[in-house]
Coordinates of C-alpha atoms in Angstrom, one line a residue:
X1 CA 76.6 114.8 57.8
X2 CA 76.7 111.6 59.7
X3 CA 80.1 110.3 60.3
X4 CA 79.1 107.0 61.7
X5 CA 77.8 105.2 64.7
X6 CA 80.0 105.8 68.1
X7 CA 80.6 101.6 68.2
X8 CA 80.9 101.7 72.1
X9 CA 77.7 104.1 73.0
X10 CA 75.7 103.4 69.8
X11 CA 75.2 107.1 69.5
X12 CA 75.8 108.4 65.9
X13 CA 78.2 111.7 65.0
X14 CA 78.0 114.7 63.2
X15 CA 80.4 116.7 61.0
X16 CA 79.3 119.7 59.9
X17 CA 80.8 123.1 58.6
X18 CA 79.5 126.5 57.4
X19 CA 80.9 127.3 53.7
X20 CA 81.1 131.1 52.7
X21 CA 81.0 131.0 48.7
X22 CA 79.3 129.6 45.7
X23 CA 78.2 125.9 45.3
X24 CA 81.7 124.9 43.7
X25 CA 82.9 126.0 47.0
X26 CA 80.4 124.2 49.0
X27 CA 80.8 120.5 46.8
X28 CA 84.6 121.2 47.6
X29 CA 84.1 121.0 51.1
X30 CA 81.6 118.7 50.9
X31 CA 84.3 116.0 49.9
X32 CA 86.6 117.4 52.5
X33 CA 83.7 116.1 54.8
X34 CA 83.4 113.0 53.3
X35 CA 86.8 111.8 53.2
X36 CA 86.8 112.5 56.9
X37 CA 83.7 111.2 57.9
X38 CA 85.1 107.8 56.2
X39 CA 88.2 108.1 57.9
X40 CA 86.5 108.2 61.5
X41 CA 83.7 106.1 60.8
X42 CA 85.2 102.7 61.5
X43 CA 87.2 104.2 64.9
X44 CA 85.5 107.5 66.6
X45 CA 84.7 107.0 69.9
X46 CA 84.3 108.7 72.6
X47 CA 85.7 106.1 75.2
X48 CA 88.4 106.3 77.8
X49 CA 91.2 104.6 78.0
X50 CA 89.8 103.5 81.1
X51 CA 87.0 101.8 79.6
X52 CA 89.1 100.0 77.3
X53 CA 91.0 98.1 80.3
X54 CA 87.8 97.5 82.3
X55 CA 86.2 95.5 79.2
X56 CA 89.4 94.0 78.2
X57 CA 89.6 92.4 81.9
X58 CA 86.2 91.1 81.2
X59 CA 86.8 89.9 78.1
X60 CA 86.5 85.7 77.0
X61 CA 90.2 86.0 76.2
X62 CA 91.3 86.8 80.1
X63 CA 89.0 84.3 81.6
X64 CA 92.2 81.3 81.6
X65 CA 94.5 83.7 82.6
X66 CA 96.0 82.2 86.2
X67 CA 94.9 83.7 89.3
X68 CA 98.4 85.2 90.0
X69 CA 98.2 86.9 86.4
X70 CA 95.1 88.5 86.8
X71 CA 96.1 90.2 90.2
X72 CA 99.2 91.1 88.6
X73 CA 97.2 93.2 85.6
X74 CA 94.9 94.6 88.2
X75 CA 97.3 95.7 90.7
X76 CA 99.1 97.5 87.6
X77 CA 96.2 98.9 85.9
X78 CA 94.7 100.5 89.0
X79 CA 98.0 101.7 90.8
X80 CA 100.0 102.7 87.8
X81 CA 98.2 103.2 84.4
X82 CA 94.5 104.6 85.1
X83 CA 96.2 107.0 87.3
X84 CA 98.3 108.6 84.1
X85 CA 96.5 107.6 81.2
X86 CA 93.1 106.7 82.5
X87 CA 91.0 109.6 82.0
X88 CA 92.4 110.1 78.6
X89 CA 89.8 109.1 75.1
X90 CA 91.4 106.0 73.7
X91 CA 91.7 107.6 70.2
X92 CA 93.6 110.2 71.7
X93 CA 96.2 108.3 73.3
X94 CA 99.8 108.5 72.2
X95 CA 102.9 106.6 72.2
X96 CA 104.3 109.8 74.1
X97 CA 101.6 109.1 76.6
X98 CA 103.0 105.9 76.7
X99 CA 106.2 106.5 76.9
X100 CA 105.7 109.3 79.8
X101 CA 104.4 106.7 81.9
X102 CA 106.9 104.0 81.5
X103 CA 109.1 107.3 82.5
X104 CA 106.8 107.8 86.0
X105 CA 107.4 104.6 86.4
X106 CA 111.3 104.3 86.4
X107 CA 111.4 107.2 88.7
X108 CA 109.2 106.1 91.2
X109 CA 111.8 102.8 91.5
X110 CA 109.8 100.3 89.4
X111 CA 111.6 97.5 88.3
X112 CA 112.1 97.3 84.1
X113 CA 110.6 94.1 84.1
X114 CA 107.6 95.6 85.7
X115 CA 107.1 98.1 83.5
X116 CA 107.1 95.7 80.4
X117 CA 104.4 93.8 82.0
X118 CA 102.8 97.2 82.0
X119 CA 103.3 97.9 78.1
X120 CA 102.4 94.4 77.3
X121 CA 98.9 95.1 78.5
X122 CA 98.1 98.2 77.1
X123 CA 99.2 96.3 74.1
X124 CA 97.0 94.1 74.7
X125 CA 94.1 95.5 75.8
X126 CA 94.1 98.7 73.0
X127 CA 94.8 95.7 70.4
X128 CA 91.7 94.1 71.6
X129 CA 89.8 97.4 71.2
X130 CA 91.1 97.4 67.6
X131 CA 89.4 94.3 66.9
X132 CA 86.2 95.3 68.4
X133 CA 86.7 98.1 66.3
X134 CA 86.8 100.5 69.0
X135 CA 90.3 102.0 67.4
X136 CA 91.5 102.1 64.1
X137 CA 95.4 101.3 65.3
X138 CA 97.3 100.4 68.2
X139 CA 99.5 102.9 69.9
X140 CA 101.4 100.4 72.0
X141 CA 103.1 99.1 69.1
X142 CA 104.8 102.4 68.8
X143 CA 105.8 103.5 72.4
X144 CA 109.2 102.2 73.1
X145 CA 109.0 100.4 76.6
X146 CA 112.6 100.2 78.7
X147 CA 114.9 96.8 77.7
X148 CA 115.1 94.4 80.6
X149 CA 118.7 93.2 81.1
X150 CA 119.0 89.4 80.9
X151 CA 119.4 88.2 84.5
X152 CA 121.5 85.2 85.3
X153 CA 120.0 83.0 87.2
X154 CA 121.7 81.5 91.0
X155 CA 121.2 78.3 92.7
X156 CA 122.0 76.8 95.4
X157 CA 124.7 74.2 95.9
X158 CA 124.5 70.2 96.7
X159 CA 125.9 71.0 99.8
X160 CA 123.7 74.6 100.2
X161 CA 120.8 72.5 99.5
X162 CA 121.5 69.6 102.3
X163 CA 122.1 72.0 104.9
X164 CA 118.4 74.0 103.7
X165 CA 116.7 70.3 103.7
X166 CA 118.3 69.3 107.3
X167 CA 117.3 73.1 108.8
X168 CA 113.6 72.6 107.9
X169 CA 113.5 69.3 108.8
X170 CA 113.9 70.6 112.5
X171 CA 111.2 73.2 111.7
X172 CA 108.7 70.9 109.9
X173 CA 109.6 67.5 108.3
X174 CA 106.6 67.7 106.4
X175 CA 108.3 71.2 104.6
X176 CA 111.5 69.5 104.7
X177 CA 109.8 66.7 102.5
X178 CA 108.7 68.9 99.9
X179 CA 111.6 70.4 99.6
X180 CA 113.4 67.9 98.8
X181 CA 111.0 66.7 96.3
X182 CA 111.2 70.0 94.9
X183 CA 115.1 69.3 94.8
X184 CA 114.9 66.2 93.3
X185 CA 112.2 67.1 90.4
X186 CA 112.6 70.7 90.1
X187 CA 108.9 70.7 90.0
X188 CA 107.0 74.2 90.7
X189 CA 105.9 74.7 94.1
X190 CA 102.0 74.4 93.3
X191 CA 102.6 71.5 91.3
X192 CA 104.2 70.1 94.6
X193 CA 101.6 70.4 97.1
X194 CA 99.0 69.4 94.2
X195 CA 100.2 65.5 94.7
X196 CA 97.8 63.4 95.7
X197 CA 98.2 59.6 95.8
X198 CA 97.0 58.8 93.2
X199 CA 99.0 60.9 91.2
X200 CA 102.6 58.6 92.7
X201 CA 103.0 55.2 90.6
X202 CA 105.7 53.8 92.5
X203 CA 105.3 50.3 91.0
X204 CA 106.2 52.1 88.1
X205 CA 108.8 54.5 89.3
X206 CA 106.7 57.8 87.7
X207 CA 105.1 60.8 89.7
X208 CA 102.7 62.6 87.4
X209 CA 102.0 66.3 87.9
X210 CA 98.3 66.8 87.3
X211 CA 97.6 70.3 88.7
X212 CA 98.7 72.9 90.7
X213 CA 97.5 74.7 94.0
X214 CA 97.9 78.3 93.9
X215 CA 97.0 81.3 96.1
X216 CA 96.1 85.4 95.5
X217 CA 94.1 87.5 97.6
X218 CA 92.1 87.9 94.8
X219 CA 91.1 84.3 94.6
X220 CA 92.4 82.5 97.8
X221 CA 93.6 79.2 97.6
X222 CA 92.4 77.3 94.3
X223 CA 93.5 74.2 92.8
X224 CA 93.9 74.6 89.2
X225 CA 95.6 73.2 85.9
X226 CA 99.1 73.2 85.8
X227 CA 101.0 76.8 84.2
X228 CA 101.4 74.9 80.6
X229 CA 97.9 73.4 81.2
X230 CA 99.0 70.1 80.6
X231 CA 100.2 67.1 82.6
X232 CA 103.4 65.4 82.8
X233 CA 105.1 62.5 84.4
X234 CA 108.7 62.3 85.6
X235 CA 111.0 58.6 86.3
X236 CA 111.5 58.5 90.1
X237 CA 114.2 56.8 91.5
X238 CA 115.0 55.2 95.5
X239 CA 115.4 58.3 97.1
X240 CA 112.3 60.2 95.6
X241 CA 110.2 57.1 96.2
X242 CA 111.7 56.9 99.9
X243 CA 110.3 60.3 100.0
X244 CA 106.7 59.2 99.2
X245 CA 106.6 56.6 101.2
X246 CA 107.4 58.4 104.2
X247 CA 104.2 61.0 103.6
X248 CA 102.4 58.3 102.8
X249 CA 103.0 56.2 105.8
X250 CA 102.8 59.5 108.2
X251 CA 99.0 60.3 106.5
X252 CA 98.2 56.5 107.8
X253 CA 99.7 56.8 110.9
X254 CA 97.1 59.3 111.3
X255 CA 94.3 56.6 111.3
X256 CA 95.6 55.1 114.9
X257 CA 94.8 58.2 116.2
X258 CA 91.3 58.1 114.7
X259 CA 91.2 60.5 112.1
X260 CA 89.1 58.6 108.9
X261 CA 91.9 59.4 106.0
X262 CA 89.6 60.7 102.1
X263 CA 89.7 58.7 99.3
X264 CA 92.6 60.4 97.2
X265 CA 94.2 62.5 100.3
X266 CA 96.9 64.9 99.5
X267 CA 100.5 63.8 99.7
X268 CA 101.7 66.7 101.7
X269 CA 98.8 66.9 104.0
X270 CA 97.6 70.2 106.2
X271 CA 94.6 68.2 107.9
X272 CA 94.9 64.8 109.3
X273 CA 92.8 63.3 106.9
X274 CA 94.5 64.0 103.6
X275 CA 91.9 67.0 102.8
X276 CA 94.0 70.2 102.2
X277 CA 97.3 70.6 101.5
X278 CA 99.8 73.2 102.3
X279 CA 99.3 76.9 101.9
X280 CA 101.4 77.7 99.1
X281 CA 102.8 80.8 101.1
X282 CA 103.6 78.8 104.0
X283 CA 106.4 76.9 102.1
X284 CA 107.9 79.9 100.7
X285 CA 108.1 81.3 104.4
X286 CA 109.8 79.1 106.2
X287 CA 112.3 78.5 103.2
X288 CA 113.2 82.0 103.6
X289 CA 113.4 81.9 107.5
X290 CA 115.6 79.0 106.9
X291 CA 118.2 80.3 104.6
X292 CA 118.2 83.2 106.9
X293 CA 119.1 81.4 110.0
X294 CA 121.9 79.9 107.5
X295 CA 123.2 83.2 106.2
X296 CA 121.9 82.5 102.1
X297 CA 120.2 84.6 100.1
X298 CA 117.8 82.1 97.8
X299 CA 114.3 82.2 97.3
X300 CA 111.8 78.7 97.0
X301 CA 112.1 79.0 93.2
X302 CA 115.8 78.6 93.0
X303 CA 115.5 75.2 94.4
X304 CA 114.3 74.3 91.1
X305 CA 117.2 76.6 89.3
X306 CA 119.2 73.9 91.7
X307 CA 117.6 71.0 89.8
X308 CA 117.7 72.2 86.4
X309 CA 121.4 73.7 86.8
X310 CA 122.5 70.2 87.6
X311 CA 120.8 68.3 85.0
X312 CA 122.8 70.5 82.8
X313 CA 126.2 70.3 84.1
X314 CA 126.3 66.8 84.0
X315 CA 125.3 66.7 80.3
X316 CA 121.6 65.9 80.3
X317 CA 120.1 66.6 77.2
X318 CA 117.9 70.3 76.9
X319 CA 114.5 68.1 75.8
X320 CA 114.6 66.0 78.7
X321 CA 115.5 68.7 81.3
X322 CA 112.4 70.9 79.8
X323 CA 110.3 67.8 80.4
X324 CA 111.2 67.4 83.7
X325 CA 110.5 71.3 84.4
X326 CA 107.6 71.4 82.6
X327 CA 108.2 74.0 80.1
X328 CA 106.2 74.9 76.9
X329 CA 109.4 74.3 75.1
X330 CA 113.1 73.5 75.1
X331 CA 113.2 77.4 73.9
X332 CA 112.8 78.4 77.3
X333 CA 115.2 76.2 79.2
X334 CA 117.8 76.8 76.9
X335 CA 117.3 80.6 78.0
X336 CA 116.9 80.5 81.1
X337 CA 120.3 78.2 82.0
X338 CA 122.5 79.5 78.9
X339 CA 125.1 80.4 81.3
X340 CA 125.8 76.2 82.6
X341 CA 126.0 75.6 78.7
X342 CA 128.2 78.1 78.4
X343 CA 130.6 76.2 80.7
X344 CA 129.8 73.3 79.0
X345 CA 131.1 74.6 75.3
X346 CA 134.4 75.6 77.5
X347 CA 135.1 71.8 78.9
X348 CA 133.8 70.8 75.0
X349 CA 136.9 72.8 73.6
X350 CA 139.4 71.8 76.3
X351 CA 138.3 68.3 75.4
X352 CA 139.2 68.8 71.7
X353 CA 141.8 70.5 72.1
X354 CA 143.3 67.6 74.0
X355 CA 142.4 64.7 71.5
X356 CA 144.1 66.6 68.6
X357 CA 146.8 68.2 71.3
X358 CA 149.7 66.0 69.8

């Protein structure tokens, strides 16, 4: 008997089974039969595993993924999980199959957090292949993935971050400027070189963050929404707008020397007529060459842990501080910098505790 169409190849299945007996017998096993063809109808089929990632990739739901995302699935879908679990038929997988991987993993010096990323998409993809009805359930949801210690984020310090800014001002004072825009905003590094002019309002003392520039060796170097998708402006005060001015004068400059400057040029500028910005890489570079020539161990992104730390510690309110960053939600900035309001509760309770003291 048929037990339903295969919903990947379109090729329907058989059960069948010889019966020695009468026909009480044979009706008997008839319904065994039945039941199981039922069972298998809505989820037998034949594909892999592999399959399941390849079309999940493709699918409409991937296509806004970022760049950087995308590579990141890839890289673990080809190096890590087709390797172990690739070759296996998607409605035989297990959680142990899971979990044996997430072990491979671990010993092969993966980080935790890697191997999350890794469970979250075979989540994803098998629950994907549960909608397309592909599967019946979804085995992710049972494996049990390794916990990621919460990590406590480090910044640089006021006087860390002048000694970076006058460094790479020898190096590049282009670099050194976005830096210490970066500093001053806590704005991501994409959404930096992503200024244009027209994006700086200095008559009303706001810099709007409009998109982002990004790079993978996937894609190259695209210019693309920001990471929440959504724009945001941020109140400027002397020293930012000094900042602007000075890139904006330096682009003009250019014109003595007969370079015709676009209509909206960048504000951190790679050609002499405002046309390209940065590559994102480059800044990241030469802020690590310069906090090794300086003996400190900080990355580009903890320039903006710098910003956000300090908004903080002097008592800024979380909703405002998430603005600036440009997070999805206060959720995340509370977090991420739990540790500075921990410090804060302590001053809170000395403060009480002196009021009511005598």
């Amino acid at each position: 008997m048929s037990a339903g169409k295969d919903p990947v190849t379109g090729k329907y299945k058989y059960l069948h089974k010889t019966v020695k007996g009468g026909p009480r017998i044979a009706d008997q096993e008839l319904a065994r039969l039945v039941a199981t063809s039922k069972q298998q109808a809505s989820a037998n089929t034949s594909v892999t595993v592999e399959r399941v990632l390849d079309e999940w990739m493709k699918a409409p739901v991937n296509r806004k993924l970022a760049p950087s995302t995308v590579q990141g699935y890839t890289n673990l879908i080809k190096s890590h999980i087709k390797p172990a679990v690739g070759s296996i038929r998607a409605e035989d997988l297990t959680a142990r199959h899971l979990d044996e991987l997430y072990e491979k993993m671990l010993d092969k010096g993966l980080s935790r957090s890697r191997i999350r990323h890794a469970h979250a998409v075979m989540r994803r993809a098998l629950g994907q292949a549960v909608k397309w009805g592909w599967l019946d359930r979804n085995v992710a949801t049972l494996a049990s993935p390794p916990s990621v210690p919460k990590a406590k984020t480090k910044s640089p310090t006021p006087l860390e971050v002048k000694q970076i800014l006058e460094a790479t001002a020898v190096i590049n004072e282009q670099v050194a400027a976005c830096f210490a825009l970066g500093a001053l905003t806590g704005a991501r590094r994409g959404e930096i070189l992503g200024l244009r002019w027209s994006d700086c309002d200095l008559e009303s003392h706001v810099l709007w963050f409009r998109r982002s520039v990004s790079y993978t060796s996937l894609s190259g170097v695209i210019v693309k929404d920001t990471k929440t998708h959504q724009e945001r402006k941020v109140a400027v005060g002397d020293v930012t707008e000094t900042v602007i001015r000075s890139q904006i004068n330096l682009l003009r400059s250019m014109c003595a020397n007969g370079f015709e400057i676009v209509s909206d040029p960048y504000l951190f500028f790679a050609l002499p007529d405002g046309s390209r910005t940065f590559h994102p890489d480059t800044l990241s570079k030469i802020f690590r060459k310069v906090c090794d020539q300086l003996g400190l161990s900080y990355n580009l992104h903890e320039l903006r842990h710098f910003t956000a730390s300090q908004l903080v510690a002097a008592g800024v309110d979380i909703r405002t501080v998430s603005g600036r960053l440009g997070h999805a939600d206060p959720s995340i900035t509370l977090r991420i910098y739990s540790h500075v309001l921990e410090a804060q509760d302590r001053q809170a309770s000395e403060h009480m505790e002196k009021i009511l003291e005598h």
